[in-house]
Short mmCIF file of C-alpha atoms in Angstrom, two decimals:
data_model
loop_
_atom_site.label_atom_id
_atom_site.label_comp_id
_atom_site.label_asym_id
_atom_site.label_seq_id
_atom_site.Cartn_x
_atom_site.Cartn_y
_atom_site.Cartn_z
CA MET C 90 0.00 0.00 0.00
CA GLU C 91 2.83 2.40 0.88
CA GLY C 92 4.63 1.73 -2.43
CA ALA C 93 1.45 2.29 -4.44
CA SER C 94 0.80 5.59 -2.65
CA TYR C 95 4.34 6.71 -3.51
CA LEU C 96 3.76 6.05 -7.23
CA VAL C 97 0.30 7.64 -7.36
CA ALA C 98 1.59 10.82 -5.69
CA ARG C 99 4.32 11.21 -8.31
CA LEU C 100 2.21 10.45 -11.36
CA GLY C 101 0.17 13.58 -10.69
CA GLY C 102 3.11 15.69 -11.90
CA PHE C 103 3.61 13.77 -15.15
CA ALA C 104 2.12 14.27 -18.61
CA PRO C 105 -0.60 11.87 -19.83
CA GLY C 106 0.85 8.54 -20.90
CA ALA C 107 3.17 8.12 -17.91
CA VAL C 108 3.40 4.60 -16.48
CA ALA C 109 4.16 3.52 -12.91
CA SER C 110 4.54 -0.10 -11.85
CA LEU C 111 5.02 -2.03 -8.63
CA SER C 112 6.58 -5.51 -8.75
CA ASP C 113 6.95 -7.02 -5.30
CA THR C 114 9.11 -4.31 -3.65
CA THR C 115 10.47 -2.71 -6.85
CA LEU C 116 9.08 0.65 -8.06
CA SER C 117 9.37 1.86 -11.66
CA ILE C 118 8.30 5.12 -13.36
CA ARG C 119 8.33 6.07 -17.04
CA GLY C 120 7.07 9.38 -18.39
CA GLU C 121 7.54 13.12 -18.94
CA ALA C 122 7.64 15.50 -15.98
CA LEU C 123 5.48 18.61 -16.33
CA ASP C 124 7.68 20.90 -14.22
CA PRO C 125 10.99 20.92 -12.32
CA ALA C 126 9.28 19.99 -9.04
CA ALA C 127 7.75 16.85 -10.56
CA TYR C 128 11.09 15.93 -12.14
CA ALA C 129 12.86 16.25 -8.79
CA ALA C 130 10.14 14.27 -7.01
CA GLY C 131 10.61 11.42 -9.45
CA GLN C 132 14.24 11.15 -8.33
CA ASP C 133 13.38 10.92 -4.62
CA ALA C 134 14.28 7.87 -2.58
CA PRO C 135 11.50 5.25 -2.30
CA PRO C 136 9.79 4.35 0.99
CA GLN C 137 11.64 2.12 3.42
CA GLY C 138 11.65 -1.49 2.27
CA PHE C 139 11.25 -0.64 -1.42
CA GLY C 140 13.78 -0.27 -4.22
CA LEU C 141 13.80 1.58 -7.54
CA GLY C 142 13.71 -0.29 -10.81
CA ALA C 143 13.51 1.43 -14.20
CA ILE C 144 13.34 5.22 -13.75
CA GLU C 145 12.98 6.79 -17.19
CA ILE C 146 11.83 10.34 -16.58
CA LEU C 147 12.11 13.03 -19.23
CA PRO C 148 12.78 16.51 -17.84
CA PRO C 149 10.14 19.19 -18.41
CA ARG C 150 10.16 21.20 -21.63
CA VAL C 151 10.64 24.99 -21.43
CA ASP C 152 9.82 27.55 -24.10
CA ASP C 153 12.92 29.69 -23.41
CA PHE C 154 15.94 27.60 -22.49
CA ARG C 155 18.13 29.86 -20.35
CA PHE C 156 21.64 29.53 -18.93
CA VAL C 157 23.12 32.04 -16.45
CA VAL C 158 26.56 32.47 -14.88
CA GLU C 159 26.74 35.03 -12.08
CA ARG C 160 30.02 36.38 -10.71
CA ARG C 161 29.43 37.10 -7.04
CA PRO C 162 31.14 39.93 -5.09
CA ASP C 163 33.33 37.34 -3.33
CA GLY C 164 34.64 36.20 -6.73
CA GLY C 165 32.72 32.92 -6.73
CA LEU C 166 30.34 31.70 -9.44
CA THR C 167 26.68 30.70 -9.37
CA LEU C 168 25.35 28.62 -12.26
CA GLY C 169 21.63 29.00 -12.90
CA GLY C 170 18.97 28.60 -15.56
CA ASN C 171 18.58 25.30 -17.34
CA VAL C 172 20.78 22.30 -18.06
CA VAL C 173 19.96 19.48 -20.48
CA SER C 174 20.94 16.52 -18.25
CA GLU C 175 22.58 15.50 -15.02
CA ALA C 176 25.75 14.65 -16.94
CA ALA C 177 25.76 18.17 -18.43
CA ARG C 178 25.28 19.60 -14.92
CA ALA C 179 28.36 17.77 -13.63
CA GLU C 180 30.43 18.94 -16.62
CA ALA C 181 29.34 22.58 -16.16
CA LEU C 182 30.31 22.54 -12.47
CA LYS C 183 33.68 21.02 -13.35
CA MET C 184 34.42 23.72 -15.96
CA ALA C 185 33.39 26.47 -13.52
CA GLY C 186 35.83 25.11 -10.96
CA ILE C 187 38.64 25.25 -13.53
CA VAL C 188 37.81 28.91 -14.30
CA LEU C 189 38.10 29.81 -10.61
CA ALA C 190 41.35 27.88 -10.24
CA ASN C 191 42.93 29.69 -13.21
CA THR C 192 42.02 33.10 -11.78
CA GLY C 193 43.28 32.25 -8.29
CA MET C 194 39.89 32.74 -6.63
CA GLN C 195 39.29 30.95 -3.34
CA ALA C 196 35.48 31.16 -3.48
CA GLY C 197 33.41 28.21 -4.68
CA VAL C 198 30.76 27.34 -7.26
CA ASP C 199 27.04 27.26 -6.38
CA ASP C 200 24.54 25.17 -8.34
CA ALA C 201 21.10 26.67 -9.06
CA MET C 202 20.49 24.90 -12.39
CA ARG C 203 17.34 22.97 -13.31
CA THR C 204 17.24 20.10 -15.75
CA ALA C 205 15.01 20.86 -18.73
CA ARG C 206 14.45 20.29 -22.44
CA GLY C 207 13.99 22.98 -25.05
CA LEU C 208 17.52 23.91 -26.15
CA ASP C 209 17.82 24.40 -29.90
CA PRO C 210 19.19 21.13 -31.34
CA ALA C 211 21.68 23.19 -33.37
CA ILE C 212 23.41 24.35 -30.16
CA ASP C 213 26.01 22.17 -28.44
CA PRO C 214 25.28 22.35 -24.67
CA ALA C 215 28.98 21.96 -23.75
CA ALA C 216 30.00 24.74 -26.19
CA LEU C 217 27.34 27.05 -24.70
CA THR C 218 28.64 26.43 -21.17
CA LYS C 219 32.25 26.98 -22.21
CA ALA C 220 31.46 30.28 -24.00
CA ALA C 221 29.49 31.61 -21.02
CA LEU C 222 32.23 30.72 -18.53
CA ARG C 223 34.88 32.33 -20.72
CA LEU C 224 32.94 35.61 -20.57
CA ALA C 225 32.48 35.19 -16.81
CA GLY C 226 36.26 35.11 -16.50
CA LEU C 227 36.38 38.68 -17.88
CA ILE C 228 34.25 40.27 -15.16
CA ARG C 229 34.87 41.02 -11.50
CA GLU C 230 31.16 41.16 -10.73
CA GLY C 231 28.07 40.76 -12.89
CA SER C 232 26.46 38.08 -15.04
CA VAL C 233 26.58 36.26 -18.35
CA ARG C 234 23.15 35.32 -19.73
CA PHE C 235 21.92 33.09 -22.52
CA GLU C 236 18.30 34.08 -23.15
CA ARG C 237 16.09 33.76 -26.24
CA GLY C 238 19.03 32.39 -28.19
CA ASN C 239 21.44 35.31 -27.48
CA LEU C 240 24.49 35.52 -25.20
CA SER C 241 25.13 38.78 -23.28
CA VAL C 242 27.47 40.00 -20.53
CA SER C 243 27.08 42.86 -18.03
CA GLY C 244 28.69 44.13 -14.85
CA THR C 245 32.18 45.33 -13.87
CA ALA C 246 35.01 44.42 -16.22
CA LEU C 247 38.05 42.63 -14.89
CA ASP C 248 40.26 45.39 -16.33
CA GLU C 249 40.55 47.67 -19.36
CA GLU C 250 41.51 44.82 -21.68
CA ALA C 251 38.45 42.79 -20.71
CA VAL C 252 35.96 45.04 -22.52
CA GLY C 253 37.59 44.54 -25.91
CA GLU C 254 38.05 40.82 -25.27
CA ALA C 255 34.35 40.38 -24.42
CA GLU C 256 33.29 42.24 -27.56
CA ALA C 257 35.64 40.12 -29.69
CA ALA C 258 34.36 36.89 -28.11
CA LEU C 259 30.73 37.71 -28.91
CA ARG C 260 31.61 38.95 -32.36
CA ASP C 261 34.03 36.28 -33.55
CA ALA C 262 33.97 33.27 -31.19
CA ARG C 263 30.30 32.44 -30.63
CA PRO C 264 29.36 28.73 -30.85
CA ALA C 265 27.10 27.69 -33.71
CA GLY C 266 23.43 28.58 -33.23
CA ILE C 267 24.05 31.29 -30.60
CA GLY C 268 23.31 34.94 -31.35
CA ALA C 269 25.38 37.94 -30.18
CA GLY C 270 23.77 39.85 -27.35
CA THR C 271 25.01 43.02 -25.64
CA VAL C 272 28.22 43.95 -23.82
CA SER C 273 27.57 46.33 -20.94
CA LEU C 274 30.72 46.51 -18.83
CA GLU C 275 31.93 49.22 -16.48
CA VAL C 276 35.67 49.79 -16.04
CA ARG C 277 37.05 50.59 -12.59
CA PRO C 278 40.66 51.11 -11.48
CA VAL C 279 42.39 47.85 -10.62
CA SER C 280 42.89 47.48 -6.88
CA PRO C 281 45.08 45.99 -5.61
CA TYR C 282 47.48 46.37 -8.55
CA THR C 283 49.57 43.21 -8.23
CA THR C 284 52.18 41.64 -10.49
CA ARG C 285 53.63 38.17 -9.91
CA ILE C 286 56.57 36.21 -11.29
CA ARG C 287 56.61 32.57 -10.23
CA ARG C 288 59.39 30.06 -10.81
CA ASP C 289 58.55 26.35 -10.81
CA SER C 290 60.30 23.28 -12.14
CA GLY C 291 60.79 23.93 -15.85
CA SER C 292 58.75 27.15 -16.15
CA VAL C 293 58.52 30.79 -15.11
CA THR C 294 55.03 32.33 -15.09
CA LEU C 295 54.27 36.05 -15.33
CA SER C 296 50.80 37.04 -14.11
CA GLY C 297 48.95 40.02 -12.73
CA TYR C 298 49.05 43.50 -14.26
CA LEU C 299 51.43 45.58 -16.34
CA PRO C 300 50.89 49.15 -17.57
CA ASP C 301 51.28 48.63 -21.35
CA ARG C 302 52.61 46.39 -24.13
CA ALA C 303 56.08 47.95 -24.00
CA ALA C 304 56.38 47.01 -20.32
CA ARG C 305 55.23 43.48 -21.12
CA GLU C 306 57.78 43.06 -23.93
CA SER C 307 60.62 44.49 -21.82
CA LEU C 308 59.90 42.21 -18.87
CA ASN C 309 59.54 39.12 -21.08
CA ALA C 310 62.91 39.87 -22.68
CA ALA C 311 64.54 40.14 -19.24
CA LEU C 312 62.95 36.83 -18.21
CA ARG C 313 64.30 35.05 -21.28
CA LEU C 314 67.82 36.32 -20.59
CA ARG C 315 67.77 35.29 -16.94
CA PHE C 316 65.99 31.93 -17.22
CA LEU C 317 67.55 30.26 -20.25
CA ARG C 318 66.27 26.72 -19.64
CA GLU C 319 62.76 27.44 -18.35
CA ALA C 320 59.66 28.03 -20.46
CA ILE C 321 58.33 31.58 -20.06
CA VAL C 322 54.53 31.61 -19.62
CA ASP C 323 52.96 35.07 -19.97
CA ARG C 324 49.53 35.42 -18.34
CA SER C 325 49.83 39.11 -17.60
CA ARG C 326 47.08 41.64 -18.33
CA LEU C 327 47.31 45.32 -19.18
CA SER C 328 45.79 48.05 -17.05
CA SER C 329 46.63 51.56 -15.96
CA GLY C 330 47.45 52.32 -12.35
CA ALA C 331 50.98 50.91 -12.09
CA ARG C 332 53.55 52.62 -9.88
CA PRO C 333 56.34 54.41 -11.78
CA GLY C 334 59.40 52.20 -12.20
CA LEU C 335 57.48 48.93 -11.85
CA VAL C 336 59.26 47.15 -14.70
CA ALA C 337 62.72 48.24 -13.50
CA ALA C 338 61.91 47.07 -9.97
CA LEU C 339 60.67 43.69 -11.23
CA THR C 340 63.74 43.24 -13.42
CA ALA C 341 66.01 43.90 -10.43
CA THR C 342 64.37 41.06 -8.48
CA LEU C 343 65.02 38.39 -11.12
CA GLY C 344 68.53 37.71 -9.79
CA PRO C 345 67.42 36.78 -6.25
CA LEU C 346 64.48 34.79 -7.66
CA SER C 347 66.79 32.78 -9.92
CA THR C 348 68.75 31.46 -6.90
CA LEU C 349 65.68 29.68 -5.51
CA ALA C 350 64.69 26.14 -6.40
CA SER C 351 61.11 27.43 -6.57
CA GLY C 352 59.52 30.68 -5.52
CA GLU C 353 57.53 33.78 -6.35
CA ILE C 354 58.03 37.52 -6.33
CA ALA C 355 54.81 39.50 -5.82
CA VAL C 356 54.67 43.28 -6.15
CA THR C 357 51.71 45.26 -4.81
CA GLY C 358 52.05 49.02 -4.82
CA ARG C 359 55.66 49.64 -3.75
CA THR C 360 55.99 46.49 -1.65
CA MET C 361 57.86 43.42 -2.90
CA GLN C 362 57.41 40.01 -1.34
CA LEU C 363 59.82 37.19 -2.18
CA GLY C 364 58.95 33.71 -1.00
CA GLY C 365 60.02 30.22 -1.93
CA GLU C 366 62.39 27.37 -1.21
CA SER C 367 66.17 27.25 -1.36
CA LEU C 368 68.32 24.14 -1.48
CA TYR C 369 70.73 25.37 1.21
CA ALA C 370 70.50 27.58 4.30
CA GLU C 371 73.43 29.77 3.24
CA SER C 372 71.85 30.35 -0.16
CA ALA C 373 68.57 31.32 1.52
CA ARG C 374 70.37 33.89 3.66
CA ARG C 375 72.14 35.40 0.65
CA THR C 376 68.87 35.59 -1.29
CA GLY C 377 67.37 37.92 1.30
CA GLU C 378 70.47 40.11 1.30
CA ASP C 379 70.56 40.22 -2.50
CA LEU C 380 66.92 41.32 -2.69
CA ARG C 381 67.43 44.13 -0.21
CA ARG C 382 70.36 45.41 -2.27
CA ALA C 383 68.42 45.08 -5.55
CA VAL C 384 65.28 46.93 -4.46
CA PRO C 385 65.26 50.50 -5.86
CA PRO C 386 65.06 53.44 -3.45
CA GLY C 387 61.53 54.06 -2.20
CA TRP C 388 60.48 50.41 -2.46
CA GLU C 389 60.01 47.98 0.43
CA SER C 390 60.78 44.27 0.49
CA THR C 391 59.99 41.25 2.62
CA VAL C 392 61.57 37.79 2.33
CA ALA C 393 60.20 34.42 3.42
CA VAL C 394 62.53 31.71 2.09
CA THR C 395 62.65 28.23 3.57
CA THR C 396 65.39 25.63 3.20
CA ARG C 397 64.58 22.24 1.76
CA ASP C 398 66.71 20.39 4.33
CA ALA C 399 65.90 22.68 7.25
CA ALA C 400 64.86 20.96 10.47
CA PRO C 401 61.59 22.06 12.08
CA ALA C 402 61.68 24.31 15.14
CA TYR C 403 59.71 23.40 18.27
CA ASP C 404 58.89 25.41 21.38
CA ALA C 405 59.88 24.31 24.89
CA PRO C 406 56.66 22.42 25.80
CA THR C 407 56.71 20.54 22.50
CA CYS C 408 60.39 19.63 22.94
CA ALA C 409 59.76 18.31 26.47
CA ARG C 410 56.83 16.21 25.29
CA LEU C 411 58.70 14.77 22.30
CA PHE C 412 61.77 13.95 24.40
CA SER C 413 59.58 12.03 26.85
CA GLU C 414 57.92 10.14 24.00
CA ARG C 415 61.24 9.21 22.37
CA LEU C 416 62.75 7.91 25.64
CA ALA C 417 59.66 6.16 27.00
CA GLY C 418 60.50 2.51 27.65
CA HIS C 419 64.15 2.91 26.57
CA THR C 420 66.32 3.33 29.69
CA LEU C 421 70.03 3.64 28.90
CA ARG C 422 72.08 1.35 31.17
CA PHE C 423 75.84 0.70 31.10
CA ALA C 424 77.57 -2.36 32.56
CA PRO C 425 79.87 -1.54 35.54
CA GLY C 426 83.19 -0.25 34.31
CA SER C 427 81.95 0.09 30.72
CA SER C 428 80.76 2.95 28.54
CA GLU C 429 79.76 0.77 25.60
CA LEU C 430 76.34 1.45 24.05
CA LYS C 431 74.09 -1.51 23.36
CA PRO C 432 72.83 -1.85 19.74
CA ASP C 433 69.17 -1.63 20.75
CA PHE C 434 69.72 1.95 21.96
CA TYR C 435 71.12 3.27 18.67
CA PRO C 436 67.69 4.01 17.09
CA VAL C 437 66.66 5.91 20.22
CA LEU C 438 69.88 7.90 20.17
CA ASP C 439 69.37 8.78 16.49
CA ALA C 440 65.81 9.95 17.17
CA VAL C 441 66.98 12.11 20.07
CA ALA C 442 69.76 13.61 17.93
CA GLU C 443 67.24 14.62 15.27
CA LEU C 444 65.00 16.12 17.93
CA VAL C 445 67.88 18.19 19.32
CA LYS C 446 68.22 19.86 15.91
CA ALA C 447 64.61 21.04 16.15
CA CYS C 448 65.02 22.25 19.75
CA ARG C 449 67.79 24.72 19.05
CA ALA C 450 66.77 27.12 21.84
CA GLU C 451 66.72 24.43 24.52
CA ARG C 452 69.53 23.00 26.69
CA VAL C 453 69.86 19.23 26.84
CA GLU C 454 71.35 17.65 29.99
CA VAL C 455 72.52 14.03 30.23
CA ILE C 456 72.30 12.80 33.85
CA GLY C 457 73.40 9.41 35.21
CA HIS C 458 74.94 7.66 38.24
CA LEU C 459 78.58 6.64 38.79
CA ASP C 460 79.85 3.05 38.84
CA PRO C 461 79.11 1.15 42.08
CA PRO C 462 81.90 0.99 44.73
CA GLY C 463 84.58 -1.62 44.01
CA ALA C 464 83.89 -1.80 40.29
CA LYS C 465 86.99 -2.64 38.28
CA PRO C 466 88.25 0.08 35.97
CA PRO C 467 87.61 -0.67 32.32
CA LYS C 468 90.41 -2.36 30.40
CA PRO C 469 91.95 0.20 28.07
CA GLU C 470 91.19 -0.55 24.48
CA THR C 471 94.16 -1.01 22.13
CA LEU C 472 93.77 1.16 19.07
CA PRO C 473 94.34 -0.48 15.67
CA GLU C 474 97.35 1.76 14.99
CA ALA C 475 99.03 0.82 18.30
CA LYS C 476 98.37 -2.89 17.71
CA ALA C 477 99.96 -2.67 14.27
CA GLU C 478 103.09 -0.99 15.70
CA LYS C 479 103.36 -3.66 18.42
CA ASP C 480 103.07 -6.50 15.91
CA LYS C 481 105.74 -4.85 13.77
CA ALA C 482 108.14 -4.51 16.73
CA ASP C 483 107.58 -8.14 17.81
CA LYS C 484 108.32 -9.38 14.30
CA ALA C 485 111.54 -7.31 14.10
CA LYS C 486 112.68 -8.66 17.46
CA ALA C 487 112.03 -12.25 16.38
CA ASP C 488 113.95 -11.74 13.13
CA LYS C 489 116.90 -10.25 15.03
CA ALA C 490 117.02 -13.19 17.46
CA LYS C 491 116.94 -15.66 14.58
CA THR C 492 119.82 -13.89 12.82
CA SER C 493 121.89 -13.76 16.04
CA SER C 494 121.44 -17.51 16.61
CA LYS C 495 122.57 -18.29 13.07
CA GLU C 496 125.70 -16.12 13.42
CA LYS C 497 126.54 -17.87 16.72
CA THR C 498 126.41 -21.31 15.07
CA THR C 499 128.64 -20.18 12.20
CA GLY C 500 131.15 -18.62 14.60
CA ASN C 501 131.53 -21.84 16.61
CA ASP C 502 132.47 -23.75 13.45
CA LYS C 503 135.12 -21.26 12.26
CA ALA C 504 136.62 -20.05 15.59
CA PRO C 505 136.59 -22.66 18.35
CA GLY C 506 138.70 -20.44 20.56
CA LYS C 507 135.90 -17.99 20.90
CA VAL C 508 133.35 -20.44 22.35
CA ALA C 509 134.02 -19.20 25.84
CA GLU C 510 133.36 -15.62 24.80
CA ALA C 511 130.17 -16.63 23.04
CA GLY C 512 129.08 -18.57 26.11
CA LYS C 513 129.75 -15.53 28.25
CA ALA C 514 127.74 -13.35 25.93
CA ALA C 515 124.89 -15.83 26.05
CA ASP C 516 125.01 -15.82 29.85
CA ASN C 517 124.84 -12.02 29.79
CA THR C 518 121.85 -12.21 27.44
CA LYS C 519 120.08 -14.64 29.78
CA ALA C 520 120.80 -12.36 32.69
CA ASP C 521 119.35 -9.41 30.80
CA LYS C 522 116.21 -11.39 29.99
CA ALA C 523 115.84 -12.37 33.63
CA LYS C 524 115.65 -8.73 34.69
CA PRO C 525 112.02 -7.49 35.01
CA ALA C 526 110.92 -4.86 32.50
CA PRO C 527 110.60 -1.37 33.94
CA THR C 528 107.04 -0.29 34.71
CA PRO C 529 105.94 2.39 32.20
CA THR C 530 104.95 5.65 33.75
CA GLU C 531 101.35 6.78 33.20
CA PRO C 532 100.82 10.06 31.38
CA PRO C 533 99.59 12.95 33.47
CA PRO C 534 95.83 13.38 33.51
CA CYS C 535 94.37 15.94 31.09
CA ARG C 536 92.12 18.68 32.35
CA LEU C 537 89.29 20.50 30.58
CA ARG C 538 88.94 24.17 31.33
#
């Protein structure tokens, strides 16, 4: 009963010939909606316990198919009027998002469109949407309207260039089947007057405003000379209102910008802001100094350059918390008489060392207890160099003893009369060996002051 009531309520908004069916718990509707409300109702979720089967609903037909793009004061876009299908709606919203992204606007896109039929078959819906959004990109505030087959634009122009571009678009670049409407745009001074030069991997992009074509050509030439390997992308626009000496000031900043791996110089009024990333800390420091020297008199500059390998910086409470977390469950213990680190503590020590880099303003103290009473002093470790010298001396001594023994044997054969002397020498040698070696004196202790 509930499923049948659902279908009957929706059929009231459909043209004659519509069919609704109920099969077990599956609901199906086929027909033509009379108005947007009936079309939307046909898309509603079914009652609990029921599912939708075939839903073949034609949108309502309108006599004047309209499409509207409004540029709001916050820079966002509102799409209104009619759209031919849900797929066309999704495509229009996607294209509007791209327009906002290209203009750097942070505001979003609002959807006020209604699905309908009635667009002239000679007009491509996607081409209509694209043409309207292109005109919307030329206004700061206002609207672009497709009504009664004509496309018009009104409001406040983006800049002085925008008026001519809008007129040319309606005159020469209209999609097939669309008539040229009116261009009613007001020109206001650009504020803020900002120019940007951005360096990325493989490209340098010029955007914002320049006073005239000569300034544009001069700055592009300077960019090509400075950045030989990067592609120069010019997205600048022309408008009056630039500060005197803008091009010279921008050209002077190209040197510091070229030392960054990536970055941007932005000029608003007489203030220059350089930001980006440097490969090395020393290079980052020099970049700031170079910019301050390059800025012409009367101009101000700010620098915010980070280093790619720079360690983060933490405040005292954060450092204390992170130290406690790193050392939790990892007590460092030494065996009596030993200062040898155990392998399982190496990862902890590495983590603490990295943390110390980020806690540059803090003092780190290492506190521990002394060896227990009666602990044996650690056995001094023999360095590899000392061991090699000892082995060399032992080998030389052994070779000398071997040679001496051979000479003694030869002497006994050739000079028997000297056996007594040799025996005496041997006795002296045995006596020398019997003497204990002198105890080496320890070096005086070193002191740190």
